[in-house]
Amino acid sequence: MLHSMSNLILKCCWLAFLALIPPAHPFLSPLQQPQRQRLATNDASRHGRLLRSLPPSLETLVAETIDSDRKIVIVTGGVLSGIGKGVTASSMGVLFRAMGYRVTALKIDPYLNVDAGTMSPLEHGEVFVLDDGGETDLDLGNYERFLSVSLTKESNLSTGKIYQSVIERERIGDYLGKTVQVVPHVSDAIQEWILRVAKAPVSRFSKSSSESEISTDEPPEVCIVELGGTLGDIESMPFVEALRQLQDNVGYKNLCFAHVSLVPEMGDPPEQKTKPTQHSVKQMMSMGLSPDFLCCRGSTPLEPGTVSKLSMFTAVPKGAIISLHDV
């Protein structure tokens, strides 16, 4: 009698516990679907889950980038300015072009000038004039020479340009009376600009004899984006946030970050110091960005111990740490 009573009490407690569990727990519901249905749901969510809150113009560009499998490489810099981001970005473009891909480039300058035409060459170097008359940063001259392409003034984005674009849209009522803010309006405008340039065909002004004829109306397959200045500068914060959102929108397989940093040598005998790069990557991570490649400037090639230490403290695989030493 006592045994049957205890069994009854246990059964009642078990039924009461089951009654507390919701019939379709959000964590368990994907596991309860057949595999074919789960795959279909994932495919639908790729274009729906992240794009649902985006403006239609940005949603269209994001969907086109995903469907065309276009790759975007963001080159950032840390520790100090003038570390060689432009040459690094151009060199990456050369490698992609040697593999047969169509490549374009975009330079982001965080200054408030609309373009480089009114800036003193003593402060920012000579102005490079493009074929369409755009007065741009000298880095675009590197891009054209390395990639053998003819870029446009859209390939140089400054804070002045993006704010001018957002204010003009606000004046004509594009934002339908909403309070215009850096996030989401400016960050969305930056993402739209990057994706427009990434899909815009570029014309070649030279080609090697071994390269097949490529029509100028074909969209690029790879876009190299250089973020000017040093990560942590206050004027580049809207661009950093826009790039973080862009990686979430297009997916991690379509956008990666290559961070250029400094590994100095000190002492006698000289010893390679990784602390500046460690702090630079930590600052980058604090902004929501994680480097996929680490490009280390220095006077001598990186030693194996230095590579191991950098990999351990930055979570970048050893094979993705590149030595950019003086030659």
PDB file of C-alpha atoms in Angstrom, residues 54-193:
ATOM      1  CA  LEU A  54      16.997  47.095 -42.623  1.00  0.00           C
ATOM      2  CA  PRO A  55      15.775  49.831 -44.976  1.00  0.00           C
ATOM      3  CA  PRO A  56      14.728  48.466 -48.390  1.00  0.00           C
ATOM      4  CA  SER A  57      17.681  49.980 -50.278  1.00  0.00           C
ATOM      5  CA  LEU A  58      20.236  48.396 -47.920  1.00  0.00           C
ATOM      6  CA  GLU A  59      18.314  45.119 -47.791  1.00  0.00           C
ATOM      7  CA  THR A  60      18.474  44.840 -51.581  1.00  0.00           C
ATOM      8  CA  LEU A  61      22.235  45.494 -51.635  1.00  0.00           C
ATOM      9  CA  VAL A  62      22.903  42.988 -48.841  1.00  0.00           C
ATOM     10  CA  ALA A  63      20.816  40.291 -50.572  1.00  0.00           C
ATOM     11  CA  GLU A  64      22.640  40.938 -53.878  1.00  0.00           C
ATOM     12  CA  THR A  65      26.040  40.652 -52.161  1.00  0.00           C
ATOM     13  CA  ILE A  66      25.094  37.340 -50.530  1.00  0.00           C
ATOM     14  CA  ASP A  67      23.566  35.890 -53.690  1.00  0.00           C
ATOM     15  CA  SER A  68      26.568  36.860 -55.844  1.00  0.00           C
ATOM     16  CA  ASP A  69      28.994  35.452 -53.226  1.00  0.00           C
ATOM     17  CA  ARG A  70      31.032  38.668 -53.367  1.00  0.00           C
ATOM     18  CA  LYS A  71      33.875  38.949 -50.843  1.00  0.00           C
ATOM     19  CA  ILE A  72      34.815  42.123 -48.955  1.00  0.00           C
ATOM     20  CA  VAL A  73      38.207  42.511 -47.256  1.00  0.00           C
ATOM     21  CA  ILE A  74      38.528  45.309 -44.686  1.00  0.00           C
ATOM     22  CA  VAL A  75      42.068  46.551 -43.984  1.00  0.00           C
ATOM     23  CA  THR A  76      42.479  48.379 -40.657  1.00  0.00           C
ATOM     24  CA  GLY A  77      45.511  49.787 -38.878  1.00  0.00           C
ATOM     25  CA  GLY A  78      46.651  50.025 -35.282  1.00  0.00           C
ATOM     26  CA  VAL A  79      49.378  51.462 -33.007  1.00  0.00           C
ATOM     27  CA  LEU A  80      50.253  54.401 -35.284  1.00  0.00           C
ATOM     28  CA  SER A  81      49.281  56.085 -38.546  1.00  0.00           C
ATOM     29  CA  GLY A  82      51.202  55.618 -41.782  1.00  0.00           C
ATOM     30  CA  ILE A  83      51.885  51.993 -40.947  1.00  0.00           C
ATOM     31  CA  GLY A  84      51.350  50.803 -44.527  1.00  0.00           C
ATOM     32  CA  LYS A  85      47.656  49.979 -44.842  1.00  0.00           C
ATOM     33  CA  GLY A  86      47.497  51.329 -48.400  1.00  0.00           C
ATOM     34  CA  VAL A  87      50.349  49.205 -49.744  1.00  0.00           C
ATOM     35  CA  THR A  88      49.007  46.178 -47.844  1.00  0.00           C
ATOM     36  CA  ALA A  89      45.531  46.638 -49.348  1.00  0.00           C
ATOM     37  CA  SER A  90      46.979  47.121 -52.839  1.00  0.00           C
ATOM     38  CA  SER A  91      49.170  44.024 -52.470  1.00  0.00           C
ATOM     39  CA  MET A  92      46.170  41.925 -51.427  1.00  0.00           C
ATOM     40  CA  GLY A  93      44.373  43.153 -54.524  1.00  0.00           C
ATOM     41  CA  VAL A  94      47.306  42.081 -56.691  1.00  0.00           C
ATOM     42  CA  LEU A  95      47.148  38.564 -55.218  1.00  0.00           C
ATOM     43  CA  PHE A  96      43.409  38.295 -55.859  1.00  0.00           C
ATOM     44  CA  ARG A  97      43.886  39.596 -59.407  1.00  0.00           C
ATOM     45  CA  ALA A  98      46.676  37.067 -60.017  1.00  0.00           C
ATOM     46  CA  MET A  99      44.173  34.355 -59.051  1.00  0.00           C
ATOM     47  CA  GLY A 100      41.867  35.570 -61.823  1.00  0.00           C
ATOM     48  CA  TYR A 101      39.317  37.509 -59.732  1.00  0.00           C
ATOM     49  CA  ARG A 102      37.821  40.867 -60.682  1.00  0.00           C
ATOM     50  CA  VAL A 103      38.907  43.315 -57.964  1.00  0.00           C
ATOM     51  CA  THR A 104      37.875  46.813 -56.950  1.00  0.00           C
ATOM     52  CA  ALA A 105      38.904  49.054 -54.058  1.00  0.00           C
ATOM     53  CA  LEU A 106      37.498  51.677 -51.699  1.00  0.00           C
ATOM     54  CA  LYS A 107      39.361  54.076 -49.419  1.00  0.00           C
ATOM     55  CA  ILE A 108      37.587  55.422 -46.312  1.00  0.00           C
ATOM     56  CA  ASP A 109      38.972  58.697 -44.933  1.00  0.00           C
ATOM     57  CA  PRO A 110      37.470  59.716 -41.560  1.00  0.00           C
ATOM     58  CA  TYR A 111      38.193  63.458 -41.987  1.00  0.00           C
ATOM     59  CA  LEU A 112      35.320  65.933 -42.407  1.00  0.00           C
ATOM     60  CA  ASN A 113      36.517  67.264 -45.766  1.00  0.00           C
ATOM     61  CA  VAL A 114      34.238  66.252 -48.616  1.00  0.00           C
ATOM     62  CA  ASP A 115      37.286  65.379 -50.742  1.00  0.00           C
ATOM     63  CA  ALA A 116      41.035  65.914 -50.765  1.00  0.00           C
ATOM     64  CA  GLY A 117      40.912  68.779 -53.290  1.00  0.00           C
ATOM     65  CA  THR A 118      40.978  71.569 -50.686  1.00  0.00           C
ATOM     66  CA  MET A 119      43.537  69.963 -48.374  1.00  0.00           C
ATOM     67  CA  SER A 120      47.135  71.110 -48.117  1.00  0.00           C
ATOM     68  CA  PRO A 121      49.544  68.602 -49.699  1.00  0.00           C
ATOM     69  CA  LEU A 122      51.895  69.311 -46.778  1.00  0.00           C
ATOM     70  CA  GLU A 123      49.362  67.706 -44.421  1.00  0.00           C
ATOM     71  CA  HIS A 124      47.947  64.821 -46.425  1.00  0.00           C
ATOM     72  CA  GLY A 125      50.153  64.323 -49.474  1.00  0.00           C
ATOM     73  CA  GLU A 126      49.462  65.133 -53.090  1.00  0.00           C
ATOM     74  CA  VAL A 127      45.939  64.939 -54.489  1.00  0.00           C
ATOM     75  CA  PHE A 128      45.304  62.134 -56.974  1.00  0.00           C
ATOM     76  CA  VAL A 129      42.853  63.093 -59.743  1.00  0.00           C
ATOM     77  CA  LEU A 130      40.789  60.228 -61.176  1.00  0.00           C
ATOM     78  CA  ASP A 131      39.566  59.859 -64.764  1.00  0.00           C
ATOM     79  CA  ASP A 132      36.115  61.198 -63.806  1.00  0.00           C
ATOM     80  CA  GLY A 133      37.651  64.305 -62.200  1.00  0.00           C
ATOM     81  CA  GLY A 134      37.371  63.109 -58.601  1.00  0.00           C
ATOM     82  CA  GLU A 135      40.034  64.617 -56.323  1.00  0.00           C
ATOM     83  CA  THR A 136      41.010  61.848 -53.956  1.00  0.00           C
ATOM     84  CA  ASP A 137      43.553  60.478 -51.562  1.00  0.00           C
ATOM     85  CA  LEU A 138      46.898  59.384 -53.015  1.00  0.00           C
ATOM     86  CA  ASP A 139      46.169  55.790 -51.973  1.00  0.00           C
ATOM     87  CA  LEU A 140      43.770  55.529 -54.913  1.00  0.00           C
ATOM     88  CA  GLY A 141      46.760  56.058 -57.190  1.00  0.00           C
ATOM     89  CA  ASN A 142      48.321  52.989 -55.571  1.00  0.00           C
ATOM     90  CA  TYR A 143      45.115  51.018 -56.135  1.00  0.00           C
ATOM     91  CA  GLU A 144      44.933  51.950 -59.814  1.00  0.00           C
ATOM     92  CA  ARG A 145      48.588  51.160 -60.426  1.00  0.00           C
ATOM     93  CA  PHE A 146      48.586  47.843 -58.536  1.00  0.00           C
ATOM     94  CA  LEU A 147      45.182  46.614 -59.763  1.00  0.00           C
ATOM     95  CA  SER A 148      45.309  48.121 -63.294  1.00  0.00           C
ATOM     96  CA  VAL A 149      41.793  49.503 -62.936  1.00  0.00           C
ATOM     97  CA  SER A 150      40.222  52.917 -63.436  1.00  0.00           C
ATOM     98  CA  LEU A 151      38.370  53.888 -60.250  1.00  0.00           C
ATOM     99  CA  THR A 152      35.738  56.603 -59.756  1.00  0.00           C
ATOM    100  CA  LYS A 153      35.202  59.333 -57.180  1.00  0.00           C
ATOM    101  CA  GLU A 154      32.768  56.976 -55.413  1.00  0.00           C
ATOM    102  CA  SER A 155      35.820  54.877 -54.499  1.00  0.00           C
ATOM    103  CA  ASN A 156      36.883  57.511 -51.957  1.00  0.00           C
ATOM    104  CA  LEU A 157      34.505  57.914 -48.991  1.00  0.00           C
ATOM    105  CA  SER A 158      35.025  60.583 -46.346  1.00  0.00           C
ATOM    106  CA  THR A 159      33.058  61.614 -43.272  1.00  0.00           C
ATOM    107  CA  GLY A 160      32.185  64.847 -45.088  1.00  0.00           C
ATOM    108  CA  LYS A 161      30.727  62.933 -48.045  1.00  0.00           C
ATOM    109  CA  ILE A 162      28.602  60.612 -45.938  1.00  0.00           C
ATOM    110  CA  TYR A 163      27.236  63.376 -43.704  1.00  0.00           C
ATOM    111  CA  GLN A 164      26.489  65.507 -46.742  1.00  0.00           C
ATOM    112  CA  SER A 165      24.575  62.596 -48.275  1.00  0.00           C
ATOM    113  CA  VAL A 166      22.561  61.948 -45.088  1.00  0.00           C
ATOM    114  CA  ILE A 167      21.718  65.642 -44.599  1.00  0.00           C
ATOM    115  CA  GLU A 168      20.570  65.989 -48.220  1.00  0.00           C
ATOM    116  CA  ARG A 169      18.272  62.983 -47.779  1.00  0.00           C
ATOM    117  CA  GLU A 170      16.916  64.435 -44.548  1.00  0.00           C
ATOM    118  CA  ARG A 171      16.170  67.784 -46.223  1.00  0.00           C
ATOM    119  CA  ILE A 172      13.996  66.166 -48.890  1.00  0.00           C
ATOM    120  CA  GLY A 173      12.134  64.006 -46.369  1.00  0.00           C
ATOM    121  CA  ASP A 174      13.622  60.586 -47.130  1.00  0.00           C
ATOM    122  CA  TYR A 175      13.598  59.672 -43.436  1.00  0.00           C
ATOM    123  CA  LEU A 176       9.861  60.422 -43.082  1.00  0.00           C
ATOM    124  CA  GLY A 177      10.201  62.741 -40.103  1.00  0.00           C
ATOM    125  CA  LYS A 178      12.318  60.386 -37.974  1.00  0.00           C
ATOM    126  CA  THR A 179      15.062  61.666 -35.691  1.00  0.00           C
ATOM    127  CA  VAL A 180      18.194  61.259 -37.829  1.00  0.00           C
ATOM    128  CA  GLN A 181      20.986  59.663 -35.799  1.00  0.00           C
ATOM    129  CA  VAL A 182      24.474  58.266 -36.325  1.00  0.00           C
ATOM    130  CA  VAL A 183      23.011  54.796 -35.665  1.00  0.00           C
ATOM    131  CA  PRO A 184      21.129  53.646 -37.658  1.00  0.00           C
ATOM    132  CA  HIS A 185      20.944  56.345 -40.354  1.00  0.00           C
ATOM    133  CA  VAL A 186      24.624  57.239 -40.841  1.00  0.00           C
ATOM    134  CA  SER A 187      25.790  53.648 -40.297  1.00  0.00           C
ATOM    135  CA  ASP A 188      23.215  52.386 -42.832  1.00  0.00           C
ATOM    136  CA  ALA A 189      24.340  55.022 -45.357  1.00  0.00           C
ATOM    137  CA  ILE A 190      27.974  53.882 -44.938  1.00  0.00           C
ATOM    138  CA  GLN A 191      26.981  50.255 -45.532  1.00  0.00           C
ATOM    139  CA  GLU A 192      25.009  51.202 -48.643  1.00  0.00           C
ATOM    140  CA  TRP A 193      27.971  53.177 -50.020  1.00  0.00           C
TER     141      TRP A 193
END
